[in-house]
Amino acid sequence: NPAEETIRTNMIKNGVVECVAALPARMFRETSAPVTLWVLRKPSRDSRRDVLFIDATSAGTVIDRTYRVLTDEDISRITGAYRDWRGSRPGEYRGVPDFAAAVTSERILGRSSRLAPAPYVATGPAGIDVDATMASLRSLRKELDQHEYQAACADAAVAEHLRRIDL
């Protein structure tokens, strides 16, 4: 939405956004929608211009199928990342891989001022072990061939029974 992008852009340019924390879905019984917490500050020329992004979408413990709560450990991890970032100078915070990252306003503006934490926090996939992957694929292919053979035998048996009863 262009109007929303304009609002986000102005908020970033004015240094209003301090932290965006994505929390897991089902934090409230009334909705399964995920929650995003925004920590805002007054605009100031002296404000630090980086924004802390926290992706805590996998945090919490499921209580029942419609409700999830954050554990004390989850809360400590979230608040700890925020405190560590606040205690650092701009550009010094190293973040927590796949959980928290400090991002410059320039980088945010370069991404259409999007304020979803996941793209900024993700460290990318781990290296792929080609040999292990190929061995796994060969094993799966062998298993699939066995299942296909069993399915063909079952199809032939059903066809034979249907032929015998003249269907």
JSON list of N, CA and C in Angstrom, two decimals, residues 52-81:
[
{"chain": "A", "resi": 52, "resn": "LEU", "atom": "N", "xyz": [16.29, -1.86, 15.87]},
{"chain": "A", "resi": 52, "resn": "LEU", "atom": "CA", "xyz": [16.47, -3.25, 16.30]},
{"chain": "A", "resi": 52, "resn": "LEU", "atom": "C", "xyz": [15.28, -4.06, 15.82]},
{"chain": "A", "resi": 53, "resn": "PHE", "atom": "N", "xyz": [15.57, -5.16, 15.12]},
{"chain": "A", "resi": 53, "resn": "PHE", "atom": "CA", "xyz": [14.53, -6.10, 14.71]},
{"chain": "A", "resi": 53, "resn": "PHE", "atom": "C", "xyz": [14.71, -7.38, 15.49]},
{"chain": "A", "resi": 54, "resn": "ILE", "atom": "N", "xyz": [13.62, -7.88, 16.05]},
{"chain": "A", "resi": 54, "resn": "ILE", "atom": "CA", "xyz": [13.63, -9.14, 16.79]},
{"chain": "A", "resi": 54, "resn": "ILE", "atom": "C", "xyz": [12.58, -10.05, 16.17]},
{"chain": "A", "resi": 55, "resn": "ASP", "atom": "N", "xyz": [12.98, -11.26, 15.81]},
{"chain": "A", "resi": 55, "resn": "ASP", "atom": "CA", "xyz": [12.04, -12.25, 15.27]},
{"chain": "A", "resi": 55, "resn": "ASP", "atom": "C", "xyz": [11.85, -13.35, 16.31]},
{"chain": "A", "resi": 56, "resn": "ALA", "atom": "N", "xyz": [10.82, -13.19, 17.12]},
{"chain": "A", "resi": 56, "resn": "ALA", "atom": "CA", "xyz": [10.51, -14.16, 18.17]},
{"chain": "A", "resi": 56, "resn": "ALA", "atom": "C", "xyz": [9.28, -14.99, 17.80]},
{"chain": "A", "resi": 57, "resn": "THR", "atom": "N", "xyz": [9.05, -15.16, 16.50]},
{"chain": "A", "resi": 57, "resn": "THR", "atom": "CA", "xyz": [7.85, -15.87, 16.04]},
{"chain": "A", "resi": 57, "resn": "THR", "atom": "C", "xyz": [7.85, -17.34, 16.42]},
{"chain": "A", "resi": 58, "resn": "SER", "atom": "N", "xyz": [9.00, -17.89, 16.70]},
{"chain": "A", "resi": 58, "resn": "SER", "atom": "CA", "xyz": [9.03, -19.31, 17.09]},
{"chain": "A", "resi": 58, "resn": "SER", "atom": "C", "xyz": [9.10, -19.47, 18.60]},
{"chain": "A", "resi": 59, "resn": "ALA", "atom": "N", "xyz": [9.04, -18.39, 19.33]},
{"chain": "A", "resi": 59, "resn": "ALA", "atom": "CA", "xyz": [9.11, -18.44, 20.79]},
{"chain": "A", "resi": 59, "resn": "ALA", "atom": "C", "xyz": [7.77, -18.89, 21.38]},
{"chain": "A", "resi": 60, "resn": "GLY", "atom": "N", "xyz": [7.80, -19.17, 22.64]},
{"chain": "A", "resi": 60, "resn": "GLY", "atom": "CA", "xyz": [6.57, -19.47, 23.36]},
{"chain": "A", "resi": 60, "resn": "GLY", "atom": "C", "xyz": [6.27, -20.95, 23.44]},
{"chain": "A", "resi": 61, "resn": "THR", "atom": "N", "xyz": [5.30, -21.25, 24.27]},
{"chain": "A", "resi": 61, "resn": "THR", "atom": "CA", "xyz": [4.84, -22.61, 24.49]},
{"chain": "A", "resi": 61, "resn": "THR", "atom": "C", "xyz": [3.35, -22.67, 24.21]},
{"chain": "A", "resi": 62, "resn": "VAL", "atom": "N", "xyz": [2.95, -23.66, 23.43]},
{"chain": "A", "resi": 62, "resn": "VAL", "atom": "CA", "xyz": [1.53, -23.83, 23.11]},
{"chain": "A", "resi": 62, "resn": "VAL", "atom": "C", "xyz": [0.83, -24.42, 24.32]},
{"chain": "A", "resi": 63, "resn": "ILE", "atom": "N", "xyz": [-0.20, -23.71, 24.79]},
{"chain": "A", "resi": 63, "resn": "ILE", "atom": "CA", "xyz": [-0.97, -24.17, 25.94]},
{"chain": "A", "resi": 63, "resn": "ILE", "atom": "C", "xyz": [-2.10, -25.09, 25.47]},
{"chain": "A", "resi": 64, "resn": "ASP", "atom": "N", "xyz": [-2.80, -24.66, 24.46]},
{"chain": "A", "resi": 64, "resn": "ASP", "atom": "CA", "xyz": [-3.79, -25.49, 23.79]},
{"chain": "A", "resi": 64, "resn": "ASP", "atom": "C", "xyz": [-3.80, -25.06, 22.33]},
{"chain": "A", "resi": 65, "resn": "ARG", "atom": "N", "xyz": [-4.65, -25.63, 21.54]},
{"chain": "A", "resi": 65, "resn": "ARG", "atom": "CA", "xyz": [-4.56, -25.38, 20.10]},
{"chain": "A", "resi": 65, "resn": "ARG", "atom": "C", "xyz": [-4.82, -23.92, 19.70]},
{"chain": "A", "resi": 66, "resn": "THR", "atom": "N", "xyz": [-5.35, -23.12, 20.62]},
{"chain": "A", "resi": 66, "resn": "THR", "atom": "CA", "xyz": [-5.66, -21.73, 20.29]},
{"chain": "A", "resi": 66, "resn": "THR", "atom": "C", "xyz": [-4.88, -20.71, 21.10]},
{"chain": "A", "resi": 67, "resn": "TYR", "atom": "N", "xyz": [-3.92, -21.15, 21.90]},
{"chain": "A", "resi": 67, "resn": "TYR", "atom": "CA", "xyz": [-3.26, -20.20, 22.79]},
{"chain": "A", "resi": 67, "resn": "TYR", "atom": "C", "xyz": [-1.80, -20.56, 23.01]},
{"chain": "A", "resi": 68, "resn": "ARG", "atom": "N", "xyz": [-0.95, -19.55, 22.99]},
{"chain": "A", "resi": 68, "resn": "ARG", "atom": "CA", "xyz": [0.49, -19.71, 23.19]},
{"chain": "A", "resi": 68, "resn": "ARG", "atom": "C", "xyz": [0.94, -18.64, 24.19]},
{"chain": "A", "resi": 69, "resn": "VAL", "atom": "N", "xyz": [1.85, -19.00, 25.07]},
{"chain": "A", "resi": 69, "resn": "VAL", "atom": "CA", "xyz": [2.39, -18.03, 26.02]},
{"chain": "A", "resi": 69, "resn": "VAL", "atom": "C", "xyz": [3.91, -18.00, 25.91]},
{"chain": "A", "resi": 70, "resn": "LEU", "atom": "N", "xyz": [4.47, -16.84, 26.22]},
{"chain": "A", "resi": 70, "resn": "LEU", "atom": "CA", "xyz": [5.93, -16.71, 26.27]},
{"chain": "A", "resi": 70, "resn": "LEU", "atom": "C", "xyz": [6.41, -17.20, 27.63]},
{"chain": "A", "resi": 71, "resn": "THR", "atom": "N", "xyz": [7.47, -17.98, 27.62]},
{"chain": "A", "resi": 71, "resn": "THR", "atom": "CA", "xyz": [8.05, -18.45, 28.88]},
{"chain": "A", "resi": 71, "resn": "THR", "atom": "C", "xyz": [8.95, -17.34, 29.44]},
{"chain": "A", "resi": 72, "resn": "ASP", "atom": "N", "xyz": [9.35, -17.49, 30.68]},
{"chain": "A", "resi": 72, "resn": "ASP", "atom": "CA", "xyz": [10.27, -16.53, 31.28]},
{"chain": "A", "resi": 72, "resn": "ASP", "atom": "C", "xyz": [11.56, -16.45, 30.46]},
{"chain": "A", "resi": 73, "resn": "GLU", "atom": "N", "xyz": [12.02, -17.60, 29.96]},
{"chain": "A", "resi": 73, "resn": "GLU", "atom": "CA", "xyz": [13.23, -17.64, 29.14]},
{"chain": "A", "resi": 73, "resn": "GLU", "atom": "C", "xyz": [13.03, -16.85, 27.84]},
{"chain": "A", "resi": 74, "resn": "ASP", "atom": "N", "xyz": [11.86, -16.99, 27.22]},
{"chain": "A", "resi": 74, "resn": "ASP", "atom": "CA", "xyz": [11.57, -16.24, 25.98]},
{"chain": "A", "resi": 74, "resn": "ASP", "atom": "C", "xyz": [11.59, -14.74, 26.26]},
{"chain": "A", "resi": 75, "resn": "ILE", "atom": "N", "xyz": [10.94, -14.34, 27.34]},
{"chain": "A", "resi": 75, "resn": "ILE", "atom": "CA", "xyz": [10.87, -12.92, 27.70]},
{"chain": "A", "resi": 75, "resn": "ILE", "atom": "C", "xyz": [12.28, -12.39, 27.98]},
{"chain": "A", "resi": 76, "resn": "SER", "atom": "N", "xyz": [13.09, -13.16, 28.69]},
{"chain": "A", "resi": 76, "resn": "SER", "atom": "CA", "xyz": [14.46, -12.75, 28.98]},
{"chain": "A", "resi": 76, "resn": "SER", "atom": "C", "xyz": [15.29, -12.61, 27.71]},
{"chain": "A", "resi": 77, "resn": "ARG", "atom": "N", "xyz": [15.08, -13.52, 26.77]},
{"chain": "A", "resi": 77, "resn": "ARG", "atom": "CA", "xyz": [15.82, -13.46, 25.52]},
{"chain": "A", "resi": 77, "resn": "ARG", "atom": "C", "xyz": [15.46, -12.20, 24.72]},
{"chain": "A", "resi": 78, "resn": "ILE", "atom": "N", "xyz": [14.16, -11.90, 24.67]},
{"chain": "A", "resi": 78, "resn": "ILE", "atom": "CA", "xyz": [13.70, -10.71, 23.94]},
{"chain": "A", "resi": 78, "resn": "ILE", "atom": "C", "xyz": [14.20, -9.44, 24.61]},
{"chain": "A", "resi": 79, "resn": "THR", "atom": "N", "xyz": [13.95, -9.32, 25.90]},
{"chain": "A", "resi": 79, "resn": "THR", "atom": "CA", "xyz": [14.37, -8.10, 26.62]},
{"chain": "A", "resi": 79, "resn": "THR", "atom": "C", "xyz": [15.89, -8.00, 26.68]},
{"chain": "A", "resi": 80, "resn": "GLY", "atom": "N", "xyz": [16.58, -9.13, 26.76]},
{"chain": "A", "resi": 80, "resn": "GLY", "atom": "CA", "xyz": [18.04, -9.11, 26.77]},
{"chain": "A", "resi": 80, "resn": "GLY", "atom": "C", "xyz": [18.61, -8.56, 25.47]},
{"chain": "A", "resi": 81, "resn": "ALA", "atom": "N", "xyz": [18.04, -8.99, 24.35]},
{"chain": "A", "resi": 81, "resn": "ALA", "atom": "CA", "xyz": [18.49, -8.47, 23.05]},
{"chain": "A", "resi": 81, "resn": "ALA", "atom": "C", "xyz": [18.26, -6.96, 22.99]}
]
